[in-house]
mmCIF file with all atom_site columns, C-alpha atoms in Angstrom:
data_model
loop_
_atom_site.group_PDB
_atom_site.id
_atom_site.type_symbol
_atom_site.label_atom_id
_atom_site.label_alt_id
_atom_site.label_comp_id
_atom_site.label_asym_id
_atom_site.label_entity_id
_atom_site.label_seq_id
_atom_site.pdbx_PDB_ins_code
_atom_site.Cartn_x
_atom_site.Cartn_y
_atom_site.Cartn_z
_atom_site.occupancy
_atom_site.B_iso_or_equiv
_atom_site.pdbx_formal_charge
_atom_site.auth_seq_id
_atom_site.auth_comp_id
_atom_site.auth_asym_id
_atom_site.auth_atom_id
_atom_site.pdbx_PDB_model_num
ATOM 1   C CA . MET O 1 1   ? 51.206 82.197 151.508 1.00 0.00 ? 25  MET O CA 1
ATOM 2   C CA . THR O 1 2   ? 53.841 82.860 149.378 1.00 0.00 ? 26  THR O CA 1
ATOM 3   C CA . ASP O 1 3   ? 53.018 83.090 145.547 1.00 0.00 ? 27  ASP O CA 1
ATOM 4   C CA . ASN O 1 4   ? 54.697 79.882 144.531 1.00 0.00 ? 28  ASN O CA 1
ATOM 5   C CA . ASN O 1 5   ? 54.055 80.168 140.784 1.00 0.00 ? 29  ASN O CA 1
ATOM 6   C CA . ALA O 1 6   ? 55.455 84.024 140.803 1.00 0.00 ? 30  ALA O CA 1
ATOM 7   C CA . SER O 1 7   ? 58.832 84.268 138.306 1.00 0.00 ? 31  SER O CA 1
ATOM 8   C CA . ASN O 1 8   ? 61.794 85.563 140.356 1.00 0.00 ? 32  ASN O CA 1
ATOM 9   C CA . GLY O 1 9   ? 64.054 87.074 138.508 1.00 0.00 ? 33  GLY O CA 1
ATOM 10  C CA . GLY O 1 10  ? 63.594 85.119 134.990 1.00 0.00 ? 34  GLY O CA 1
ATOM 11  C CA . ARG O 1 11  ? 63.547 82.148 136.783 1.00 0.00 ? 35  ARG O CA 1
ATOM 12  C CA . SER O 1 12  ? 60.154 79.793 135.940 1.00 0.00 ? 36  SER O CA 1
ATOM 13  C CA . ALA O 1 13  ? 57.875 78.348 138.421 1.00 0.00 ? 37  ALA O CA 1
ATOM 14  C CA . ALA O 1 14  ? 56.621 75.043 138.726 1.00 0.00 ? 38  ALA O CA 1
ATOM 15  C CA . GLU O 1 15  ? 54.617 73.699 142.543 1.00 0.00 ? 39  GLU O CA 1
ATOM 16  C CA . MET O 1 16  ? 53.862 69.585 141.947 1.00 0.00 ? 40  MET O CA 1
ATOM 17  C CA . PHE O 1 17  ? 51.095 67.830 143.409 1.00 0.00 ? 41  PHE O CA 1
ATOM 18  C CA . PHE O 1 18  ? 51.647 64.540 145.059 1.00 0.00 ? 42  PHE O CA 1
ATOM 19  C CA . ASP O 1 19  ? 50.455 61.297 146.569 1.00 0.00 ? 43  ASP O CA 1
ATOM 20  C CA . PRO O 1 20  ? 53.398 59.235 147.771 1.00 0.00 ? 44  PRO O CA 1
ATOM 21  C CA . MET O 1 21  ? 50.900 55.768 146.460 1.00 0.00 ? 45  MET O CA 1
ATOM 22  C CA . CYS O 1 22  ? 50.608 57.105 142.935 1.00 0.00 ? 46  CYS O CA 1
ATOM 23  C CA . PRO O 1 23  ? 53.505 55.561 140.774 1.00 0.00 ? 47  PRO O CA 1
ATOM 24  C CA . TRP O 1 24  ? 52.322 58.102 138.278 1.00 0.00 ? 48  TRP O CA 1
ATOM 25  C CA . ALA O 1 25  ? 53.299 61.185 140.185 1.00 0.00 ? 49  ALA O CA 1
ATOM 26  C CA . TRP O 1 26  ? 56.791 59.141 140.677 1.00 0.00 ? 50  TRP O CA 1
ATOM 27  C CA . MET O 1 27  ? 57.263 59.155 137.238 1.00 0.00 ? 51  MET O CA 1
ATOM 28  C CA . THR O 1 28  ? 56.393 62.748 136.966 1.00 0.00 ? 52  THR O CA 1
ATOM 29  C CA . SER O 1 29  ? 58.312 64.056 139.655 1.00 0.00 ? 53  SER O CA 1
ATOM 30  C CA . ARG O 1 30  ? 61.559 62.239 138.594 1.00 0.00 ? 54  ARG O CA 1
ATOM 31  C CA . TRP O 1 31  ? 61.100 64.012 135.058 1.00 0.00 ? 55  TRP O CA 1
ATOM 32  C CA . MET O 1 32  ? 60.785 67.588 137.707 1.00 0.00 ? 56  MET O CA 1
ATOM 33  C CA . MET O 1 33  ? 64.168 66.544 139.085 1.00 0.00 ? 57  MET O CA 1
ATOM 34  C CA . GLU O 1 34  ? 66.214 66.108 135.698 1.00 0.00 ? 58  GLU O CA 1
ATOM 35  C CA . VAL O 1 35  ? 64.062 69.995 134.552 1.00 0.00 ? 59  VAL O CA 1
ATOM 36  C CA . GLU O 1 36  ? 65.617 71.523 138.021 1.00 0.00 ? 60  GLU O CA 1
ATOM 37  C CA . LYS O 1 37  ? 69.125 70.605 136.048 1.00 0.00 ? 61  LYS O CA 1
ATOM 38  C CA . VAL O 1 38  ? 68.711 71.733 133.129 1.00 0.00 ? 62  VAL O CA 1
ATOM 39  C CA . ARG O 1 39  ? 66.144 74.129 133.338 1.00 0.00 ? 63  ARG O CA 1
ATOM 40  C CA . ASP O 1 40  ? 66.467 77.877 135.790 1.00 0.00 ? 64  ASP O CA 1
ATOM 41  C CA . VAL O 1 41  ? 63.172 76.642 137.452 1.00 0.00 ? 65  VAL O CA 1
ATOM 42  C CA . ASP O 1 42  ? 62.172 76.595 140.903 1.00 0.00 ? 66  ASP O CA 1
ATOM 43  C CA . VAL O 1 43  ? 60.013 73.338 142.679 1.00 0.00 ? 67  VAL O CA 1
ATOM 44  C CA . THR O 1 44  ? 57.606 74.016 145.220 1.00 0.00 ? 68  THR O CA 1
ATOM 45  C CA . TRP O 1 45  ? 56.252 70.266 145.742 1.00 0.00 ? 69  TRP O CA 1
ATOM 46  C CA . SER O 1 46  ? 53.127 69.736 147.804 1.00 0.00 ? 70  SER O CA 1
ATOM 47  C CA . VAL O 1 47  ? 50.681 67.307 148.927 1.00 0.00 ? 71  VAL O CA 1
ATOM 48  C CA . MET O 1 48  ? 47.312 65.602 147.598 1.00 0.00 ? 72  MET O CA 1
ATOM 49  C CA . SER O 1 49  ? 45.758 62.909 148.196 1.00 0.00 ? 73  SER O CA 1
ATOM 50  C CA . LEU O 1 50  ? 44.177 59.844 145.959 1.00 0.00 ? 74  LEU O CA 1
ATOM 51  C CA . SER O 1 51  ? 42.330 59.075 149.824 1.00 0.00 ? 75  SER O CA 1
ATOM 52  C CA . VAL O 1 52  ? 40.599 62.253 150.197 1.00 0.00 ? 76  VAL O CA 1
ATOM 53  C CA . LEU O 1 53  ? 39.692 62.280 146.228 1.00 0.00 ? 77  LEU O CA 1
ATOM 54  C CA . ASN O 1 54  ? 38.391 59.079 146.119 1.00 0.00 ? 78  ASN O CA 1
ATOM 55  C CA . GLU O 1 55  ? 35.916 59.307 149.486 1.00 0.00 ? 79  GLU O CA 1
ATOM 56  C CA . GLY O 1 56  ? 32.696 58.445 148.547 1.00 0.00 ? 80  GLY O CA 1
ATOM 57  C CA . ARG O 1 57  ? 33.044 56.692 144.994 1.00 0.00 ? 81  ARG O CA 1
ATOM 58  C CA . ASP O 1 58  ? 32.448 53.571 143.465 1.00 0.00 ? 82  ASP O CA 1
ATOM 59  C CA . VAL O 1 59  ? 36.052 51.583 143.157 1.00 0.00 ? 83  VAL O CA 1
ATOM 60  C CA . PRO O 1 60  ? 37.041 48.654 143.443 1.00 0.00 ? 84  PRO O CA 1
ATOM 61  C CA . GLN O 1 61  ? 37.809 46.907 146.705 1.00 0.00 ? 85  GLN O CA 1
ATOM 62  C CA . SER O 1 62  ? 41.376 46.103 146.028 1.00 0.00 ? 86  SER O CA 1
ATOM 63  C CA . TYR O 1 63  ? 41.743 50.226 145.005 1.00 0.00 ? 87  TYR O CA 1
ATOM 64  C CA . ARG O 1 64  ? 39.260 50.893 148.180 1.00 0.00 ? 88  ARG O CA 1
ATOM 65  C CA . ASP O 1 65  ? 41.970 48.915 150.393 1.00 0.00 ? 89  ASP O CA 1
ATOM 66  C CA . MET O 1 66  ? 44.628 50.945 148.377 1.00 0.00 ? 90  MET O CA 1
ATOM 67  C CA . LEU O 1 67  ? 42.959 54.407 150.035 1.00 0.00 ? 91  LEU O CA 1
ATOM 68  C CA . ASP O 1 68  ? 42.701 53.312 153.446 1.00 0.00 ? 92  ASP O CA 1
ATOM 69  C CA . ARG O 1 69  ? 46.518 52.640 153.437 1.00 0.00 ? 93  ARG O CA 1
ATOM 70  C CA . GLY O 1 70  ? 46.811 55.693 151.764 1.00 0.00 ? 94  GLY O CA 1
ATOM 71  C CA . TRP O 1 71  ? 45.833 58.496 155.048 1.00 0.00 ? 95  TRP O CA 1
ATOM 72  C CA . LEU O 1 72  ? 49.506 57.290 156.192 1.00 0.00 ? 96  LEU O CA 1
ATOM 73  C CA . PRO O 1 73  ? 51.840 58.706 153.669 1.00 0.00 ? 97  PRO O CA 1
ATOM 74  C CA . VAL O 1 74  ? 50.636 61.822 152.610 1.00 0.00 ? 98  VAL O CA 1
ATOM 75  C CA . ARG O 1 75  ? 49.005 62.649 157.040 1.00 0.00 ? 99  ARG O CA 1
ATOM 76  C CA . THR O 1 76  ? 53.392 61.805 157.466 1.00 0.00 ? 100 THR O CA 1
ATOM 77  C CA . VAL O 1 77  ? 53.913 64.953 155.348 1.00 0.00 ? 101 VAL O CA 1
ATOM 78  C CA . ILE O 1 78  ? 51.287 67.058 156.619 1.00 0.00 ? 102 ILE O CA 1
ATOM 79  C CA . ALA O 1 79  ? 52.757 66.076 160.530 1.00 0.00 ? 103 ALA O CA 1
ATOM 80  C CA . ALA O 1 80  ? 55.762 66.909 159.567 1.00 0.00 ? 104 ALA O CA 1
ATOM 81  C CA . GLU O 1 81  ? 56.041 69.873 157.553 1.00 0.00 ? 105 GLU O CA 1
ATOM 82  C CA . GLN O 1 82  ? 54.206 71.634 160.709 1.00 0.00 ? 106 GLN O CA 1
ATOM 83  C CA . SER O 1 83  ? 56.861 70.286 162.498 1.00 0.00 ? 107 SER O CA 1
ATOM 84  C CA . VAL O 1 84  ? 59.602 72.842 161.451 1.00 0.00 ? 108 VAL O CA 1
ATOM 85  C CA . PRO O 1 85  ? 59.892 76.489 160.534 1.00 0.00 ? 109 PRO O CA 1
ATOM 86  C CA . GLU O 1 86  ? 57.599 77.331 157.170 1.00 0.00 ? 110 GLU O CA 1
ATOM 87  C CA . ALA O 1 87  ? 61.418 78.009 155.035 1.00 0.00 ? 111 ALA O CA 1
ATOM 88  C CA . GLU O 1 88  ? 61.845 74.053 155.689 1.00 0.00 ? 112 GLU O CA 1
ATOM 89  C CA . ARG O 1 89  ? 58.770 72.729 154.264 1.00 0.00 ? 113 ARG O CA 1
ATOM 90  C CA . ASN O 1 90  ? 59.388 72.409 151.336 1.00 0.00 ? 114 ASN O CA 1
ATOM 91  C CA . THR O 1 91  ? 62.580 70.948 151.646 1.00 0.00 ? 115 THR O CA 1
ATOM 92  C CA . VAL O 1 92  ? 60.782 68.800 154.018 1.00 0.00 ? 116 VAL O CA 1
ATOM 93  C CA . ARG O 1 93  ? 57.494 67.591 151.608 1.00 0.00 ? 117 ARG O CA 1
ATOM 94  C CA . LYS O 1 94  ? 60.137 66.969 148.983 1.00 0.00 ? 118 LYS O CA 1
ATOM 95  C CA . LYS O 1 95  ? 62.612 64.006 151.552 1.00 0.00 ? 119 LYS O CA 1
ATOM 96  C CA . LEU O 1 96  ? 59.727 62.769 152.586 1.00 0.00 ? 120 LEU O CA 1
ATOM 97  C CA . TYR O 1 97  ? 58.429 62.092 149.214 1.00 0.00 ? 121 TYR O CA 1
ATOM 98  C CA . ASP O 1 98  ? 61.904 60.461 147.792 1.00 0.00 ? 122 ASP O CA 1
ATOM 99  C CA . ALA O 1 99  ? 62.510 58.269 150.632 1.00 0.00 ? 123 ALA O CA 1
ATOM 100 C CA . MET O 1 100 ? 58.998 56.858 150.728 1.00 0.00 ? 124 MET O CA 1
ATOM 101 C CA . GLY O 1 101 ? 59.061 56.580 147.003 1.00 0.00 ? 125 GLY O CA 1
ATOM 102 C CA . ARG O 1 102 ? 61.689 54.432 146.417 1.00 0.00 ? 126 ARG O CA 1
ATOM 103 C CA . ARG O 1 103 ? 60.595 52.420 148.967 1.00 0.00 ? 127 ARG O CA 1
ATOM 104 C CA . ILE O 1 104 ? 56.885 51.775 147.415 1.00 0.00 ? 128 ILE O CA 1
ATOM 105 C CA . HIS O 1 105 ? 57.648 52.179 143.439 1.00 0.00 ? 129 HIS O CA 1
ATOM 106 C CA . LEU O 1 106 ? 61.442 50.903 143.659 1.00 0.00 ? 130 LEU O CA 1
ATOM 107 C CA . GLN O 1 107 ? 61.126 48.587 146.250 1.00 0.00 ? 131 GLN O CA 1
ATOM 108 C CA . GLU O 1 108 ? 57.133 47.162 145.931 1.00 0.00 ? 132 GLU O CA 1
ATOM 109 C CA . ARG O 1 109 ? 56.968 47.431 149.547 1.00 0.00 ? 133 ARG O CA 1
ATOM 110 C CA . GLY O 1 110 ? 53.733 48.906 151.954 1.00 0.00 ? 134 GLY O CA 1
ATOM 111 C CA . ARG O 1 111 ? 51.157 45.999 150.035 1.00 0.00 ? 135 ARG O CA 1
ATOM 112 C CA . THR O 1 112 ? 49.968 46.281 153.943 1.00 0.00 ? 136 THR O CA 1
ATOM 113 C CA . GLY O 1 113 ? 49.553 48.965 156.524 1.00 0.00 ? 137 GLY O CA 1
ATOM 114 C CA . ASP O 1 114 ? 52.022 47.195 158.671 1.00 0.00 ? 138 ASP O CA 1
ATOM 115 C CA . GLU O 1 115 ? 54.382 47.458 156.150 1.00 0.00 ? 139 GLU O CA 1
ATOM 116 C CA . LEU O 1 116 ? 53.516 51.153 155.171 1.00 0.00 ? 140 LEU O CA 1
ATOM 117 C CA . ARG O 1 117 ? 54.101 52.449 158.611 1.00 0.00 ? 141 ARG O CA 1
ATOM 118 C CA . GLU O 1 118 ? 57.196 51.058 158.704 1.00 0.00 ? 142 GLU O CA 1
ATOM 119 C CA . ILE O 1 119 ? 58.228 52.905 155.354 1.00 0.00 ? 143 ILE O CA 1
ATOM 120 C CA . CYS O 1 120 ? 56.456 56.364 157.314 1.00 0.00 ? 144 CYS O CA 1
ATOM 121 C CA . VAL O 1 121 ? 58.831 55.571 160.260 1.00 0.00 ? 145 VAL O CA 1
ATOM 122 C CA . GLU O 1 122 ? 61.651 55.069 157.609 1.00 0.00 ? 146 GLU O CA 1
ATOM 123 C CA . ALA O 1 123 ? 61.695 57.991 155.787 1.00 0.00 ? 147 ALA O CA 1
ATOM 124 C CA . LEU O 1 124 ? 60.905 59.930 158.880 1.00 0.00 ? 148 LEU O CA 1
ATOM 125 C CA . ALA O 1 125 ? 64.197 58.545 160.879 1.00 0.00 ? 149 ALA O CA 1
ATOM 126 C CA . GLU O 1 126 ? 65.971 59.189 156.202 1.00 0.00 ? 150 GLU O CA 1
ATOM 127 C CA . ALA O 1 127 ? 64.973 62.528 156.766 1.00 0.00 ? 151 ALA O CA 1
ATOM 128 C CA . GLY O 1 128 ? 66.319 63.350 160.067 1.00 0.00 ? 152 GLY O CA 1
ATOM 129 C CA . LEU O 1 129 ? 62.828 64.188 161.787 1.00 0.00 ? 153 LEU O CA 1
ATOM 130 C CA . PRO O 1 130 ? 61.316 62.272 164.685 1.00 0.00 ? 154 PRO O CA 1
ATOM 131 C CA . ALA O 1 131 ? 59.488 59.043 164.879 1.00 0.00 ? 155 ALA O CA 1
ATOM 132 C CA . GLU O 1 132 ? 56.967 60.101 167.123 1.00 0.00 ? 156 GLU O CA 1
ATOM 133 C CA . LEU O 1 133 ? 55.100 62.087 164.081 1.00 0.00 ? 157 LEU O CA 1
ATOM 134 C CA . ILE O 1 134 ? 54.263 58.763 163.076 1.00 0.00 ? 158 ILE O CA 1
ATOM 135 C CA . GLU O 1 135 ? 51.729 58.378 165.668 1.00 0.00 ? 159 GLU O CA 1
ATOM 136 C CA . GLN O 1 136 ? 50.162 62.839 164.692 1.00 0.00 ? 160 GLN O CA 1
ATOM 137 C CA . ALA O 1 137 ? 49.893 61.062 161.342 1.00 0.00 ? 161 ALA O CA 1
ATOM 138 C CA . GLN O 1 138 ? 47.489 58.270 162.543 1.00 0.00 ? 162 GLN O CA 1
ATOM 139 C CA . ASN O 1 139 ? 43.993 58.920 160.664 1.00 0.00 ? 163 ASN O CA 1
ATOM 140 C CA . VAL O 1 140 ? 41.932 60.630 162.886 1.00 0.00 ? 164 VAL O CA 1
ATOM 141 C CA . PRO O 1 141 ? 39.002 62.508 160.923 1.00 0.00 ? 165 PRO O CA 1
ATOM 142 C CA . GLY O 1 142 ? 38.454 66.065 161.674 1.00 0.00 ? 166 GLY O CA 1
ATOM 143 C CA . ASP O 1 143 ? 41.804 66.751 163.140 1.00 0.00 ? 167 ASP O CA 1
ATOM 144 C CA . ASP O 1 144 ? 44.594 69.972 162.658 1.00 0.00 ? 168 ASP O CA 1
ATOM 145 C CA . ILE O 1 145 ? 46.561 67.355 160.372 1.00 0.00 ? 169 ILE O CA 1
ATOM 146 C CA . ASP O 1 146 ? 43.407 66.307 158.309 1.00 0.00 ? 170 ASP O CA 1
ATOM 147 C CA . THR O 1 147 ? 41.964 70.162 157.748 1.00 0.00 ? 171 THR O CA 1
ATOM 148 C CA . ARG O 1 148 ? 45.255 70.910 156.536 1.00 0.00 ? 172 ARG O CA 1
ATOM 149 C CA . LEU O 1 149 ? 45.427 67.776 154.273 1.00 0.00 ? 173 LEU O CA 1
ATOM 150 C CA . ARG O 1 150 ? 41.984 68.194 153.265 1.00 0.00 ? 174 ARG O CA 1
ATOM 151 C CA . GLU O 1 151 ? 43.200 72.481 152.237 1.00 0.00 ? 175 GLU O CA 1
ATOM 152 C CA . SER O 1 152 ? 46.510 70.878 150.504 1.00 0.00 ? 176 SER O CA 1
ATOM 153 C CA . HIS O 1 153 ? 44.408 68.747 148.533 1.00 0.00 ? 177 HIS O CA 1
ATOM 154 C CA . GLN O 1 154 ? 41.758 71.298 147.589 1.00 0.00 ? 178 GLN O CA 1
ATOM 155 C CA . ARG O 1 155 ? 44.442 73.725 146.116 1.00 0.00 ? 179 ARG O CA 1
ATOM 156 C CA . ALA O 1 156 ? 45.517 71.768 143.301 1.00 0.00 ? 180 ALA O CA 1
ATOM 157 C CA . ILE O 1 157 ? 41.615 70.458 142.625 1.00 0.00 ? 181 ILE O CA 1
ATOM 158 C CA . ASP O 1 158 ? 40.984 74.136 142.704 1.00 0.00 ? 182 ASP O CA 1
ATOM 159 C CA . LEU O 1 159 ? 43.713 75.538 140.418 1.00 0.00 ? 183 LEU O CA 1
ATOM 160 C CA . VAL O 1 160 ? 43.159 72.180 137.814 1.00 0.00 ? 184 VAL O CA 1
ATOM 161 C CA . GLY O 1 161 ? 39.477 71.041 138.600 1.00 0.00 ? 185 GLY O CA 1
ATOM 162 C CA . ASP O 1 162 ? 37.592 68.385 139.889 1.00 0.00 ? 186 ASP O CA 1
ATOM 163 C CA . ASP O 1 163 ? 37.893 65.187 136.990 1.00 0.00 ? 187 ASP O CA 1
ATOM 164 C CA . VAL O 1 164 ? 41.735 65.059 137.503 1.00 0.00 ? 188 VAL O CA 1
ATOM 165 C CA . GLY O 1 165 ? 43.709 62.316 139.517 1.00 0.00 ? 189 GLY O CA 1
ATOM 166 C CA . THR O 1 166 ? 47.906 62.143 140.203 1.00 0.00 ? 190 THR O CA 1
ATOM 167 C CA . PRO O 1 167 ? 49.842 64.091 139.646 1.00 0.00 ? 191 PRO O CA 1
ATOM 168 C CA . VAL O 1 168 ? 48.836 67.557 139.149 1.00 0.00 ? 192 VAL O CA 1
ATOM 169 C CA . VAL O 1 169 ? 51.176 70.369 138.040 1.00 0.00 ? 193 VAL O CA 1
ATOM 170 C CA . SER O 1 170 ? 51.417 74.305 137.970 1.00 0.00 ? 194 SER O CA 1
ATOM 171 C CA . PHE O 1 171 ? 53.164 76.063 135.771 1.00 0.00 ? 195 PHE O CA 1
ATOM 172 C CA . GLN O 1 172 ? 53.588 80.008 135.975 1.00 0.00 ? 196 GLN O CA 1
ATOM 173 C CA . ASP O 1 173 ? 49.380 79.511 137.307 1.00 0.00 ? 197 ASP O CA 1
ATOM 174 C CA . VAL O 1 174 ? 48.054 77.154 135.061 1.00 0.00 ? 198 VAL O CA 1
ATOM 175 C CA . ALA O 1 175 ? 47.758 73.935 136.401 1.00 0.00 ? 199 ALA O CA 1
ATOM 176 C CA . PHE O 1 176 ? 47.146 70.194 134.539 1.00 0.00 ? 200 PHE O CA 1
ATOM 177 C CA . PHE O 1 177 ? 46.920 66.692 135.188 1.00 0.00 ? 201 PHE O CA 1
ATOM 178 C CA . GLY O 1 178 ? 50.061 65.436 134.492 1.00 0.00 ? 202 GLY O CA 1
ATOM 179 C CA . PRO O 1 179 ? 52.334 65.037 132.658 1.00 0.00 ? 203 PRO O CA 1
ATOM 180 C CA . VAL O 1 180 ? 51.433 61.233 132.849 1.00 0.00 ? 204 VAL O CA 1
ATOM 181 C CA . VAL O 1 181 ? 55.200 59.980 131.276 1.00 0.00 ? 205 VAL O CA 1
ATOM 182 C CA . THR O 1 182 ? 56.792 56.947 130.743 1.00 0.00 ? 206 THR O CA 1
ATOM 183 C CA . PRO O 1 183 ? 59.566 56.506 131.368 1.00 0.00 ? 207 PRO O CA 1
ATOM 184 C CA . ALA O 1 184 ? 60.806 59.860 132.869 1.00 0.00 ? 208 ALA O CA 1
ATOM 185 C CA . PRO O 1 185 ? 62.094 62.164 130.170 1.00 0.00 ? 209 PRO O CA 1
ATOM 186 C CA . LYS O 1 186 ? 66.333 62.508 131.489 1.00 0.00 ? 210 LYS O CA 1
ATOM 187 C CA . GLY O 1 187 ? 68.374 65.710 130.365 1.00 0.00 ? 211 GLY O CA 1
ATOM 188 C CA . GLU O 1 188 ? 67.502 67.839 127.828 1.00 0.00 ? 212 GLU O CA 1
ATOM 189 C CA . ALA O 1 189 ? 64.695 66.001 126.446 1.00 0.00 ? 213 ALA O CA 1
ATOM 190 C CA . ALA O 1 190 ? 63.157 66.514 130.575 1.00 0.00 ? 214 ALA O CA 1
ATOM 191 C CA . GLY O 1 191 ? 64.114 70.664 129.107 1.00 0.00 ? 215 GLY O CA 1
ATOM 192 C CA . ARG O 1 192 ? 62.029 70.223 125.974 1.00 0.00 ? 216 ARG O CA 1
ATOM 193 C CA . LEU O 1 193 ? 58.981 68.677 127.425 1.00 0.00 ? 217 LEU O CA 1
ATOM 194 C CA . PHE O 1 194 ? 59.202 71.752 130.389 1.00 0.00 ? 218 PHE O CA 1
ATOM 195 C CA . ASP O 1 195 ? 59.213 74.326 127.419 1.00 0.00 ? 219 ASP O CA 1
ATOM 196 C CA . GLY O 1 196 ? 55.704 72.738 125.310 1.00 0.00 ? 220 GLY O CA 1
ATOM 197 C CA . CYS O 1 197 ? 54.393 71.881 129.332 1.00 0.00 ? 221 CYS O CA 1
ATOM 198 C CA . LEU O 1 198 ? 55.159 76.440 130.206 1.00 0.00 ? 222 LEU O CA 1
ATOM 199 C CA . LEU O 1 199 ? 53.923 76.970 126.306 1.00 0.00 ? 223 LEU O CA 1
ATOM 200 C CA . VAL O 1 200 ? 50.341 75.233 126.373 1.00 0.00 ? 224 VAL O CA 1
ATOM 201 C CA . ALA O 1 201 ? 50.072 76.870 129.548 1.00 0.00 ? 225 ALA O CA 1
ATOM 202 C CA . GLY O 1 202 ? 50.575 80.833 127.645 1.00 0.00 ? 226 GLY O CA 1
ATOM 203 C CA . THR O 1 203 ? 48.066 79.997 125.429 1.00 0.00 ? 227 THR O CA 1
ATOM 204 C CA . PRO O 1 204 ? 44.833 81.472 126.348 1.00 0.00 ? 228 PRO O CA 1
ATOM 205 C CA . GLY O 1 205 ? 42.503 78.763 126.277 1.00 0.00 ? 229 GLY O CA 1
ATOM 206 C CA . PHE O 1 206 ? 44.005 75.825 126.376 1.00 0.00 ? 230 PHE O CA 1
ATOM 207 C CA . TYR O 1 207 ? 42.903 73.087 128.361 1.00 0.00 ? 231 TYR O CA 1
ATOM 208 C CA . GLU O 1 208 ? 43.687 68.866 127.300 1.00 0.00 ? 232 GLU O CA 1
ATOM 209 C CA . LEU O 1 209 ? 46.341 66.806 124.643 1.00 0.00 ? 233 LEU O CA 1
ATOM 210 C CA . LYS O 1 210 ? 45.727 63.556 125.464 1.00 0.00 ? 234 LYS O CA 1
ATOM 211 C CA . ARG O 1 211 ? 45.731 59.699 124.327 1.00 0.00 ? 235 ARG O CA 1
ATOM 212 C CA . SER O 1 212 ? 45.186 56.448 125.230 1.00 0.00 ? 236 SER O CA 1
ATOM 213 C CA . ARG O 1 213 ? 48.119 54.924 127.467 1.00 0.00 ? 237 ARG O CA 1
ATOM 214 C CA . SER O 1 214 ? 49.369 51.930 126.758 1.00 0.00 ? 238 SER O CA 1
ATOM 215 C CA . ALA O 1 215 ? 52.405 51.220 129.036 1.00 0.00 ? 239 ALA O CA 1
ATOM 216 C CA . ASP O 1 216 ? 53.242 50.761 132.423 1.00 0.00 ? 240 ASP O CA 1
ATOM 217 C CA . PRO O 1 217 ? 55.409 52.851 134.642 1.00 0.00 ? 241 PRO O CA 1
ATOM 218 C CA . ASP O 1 218 ? 58.761 52.496 134.183 1.00 0.00 ? 242 ASP O CA 1
ATOM 219 C CA . PHE O 1 219 ? 60.941 52.906 136.961 1.00 0.00 ? 243 PHE O CA 1
ATOM 220 C CA . SER O 1 220 ? 63.835 52.346 135.436 1.00 0.00 ? 244 SER O CA 1
#
């Protein structure tokens, strides 16, 4: 695997690990898209899974129901990336994430398993990928897709540690949970936040900066 976090000709590099079901990851991804407009940065989009993260944990039943549904979107992304040449995989992951995220977070769909399946099929079509990939994406513990999903998820955990959720972003080989932000900064404000992330990532021994969250995701 290539080093996604190495600088290339003076450009910065970042890797964002997302679960399509997570609204906070969606906010962070919209920020990263703004950063791409105002900074010289190459972004790699990768999958992690709240369903994997919370296996065996005692969580509220409503959240467990979401986690049970949440296998399908991440498995769809993994199935899709495996169907294309390696050079195209980052683009495919991003296209599917955008298509799924708009439907899940902006259109507020995906509250049932059937509706989430519809979203995944629509996302595959929007990305120009075959609809039959949805059959490969059905949850089959221990199959090749499950293995590759867990490998991608574990790579995020190895970078950042165990006590995290989504999103995880790696800046030049140093990863953090977050930034968790709402609404997503735009323009130069997005660039300044990215500059700050690079600054703390480049500070030896820096681990955490946090305050209580008092707002819900603002998708506007």
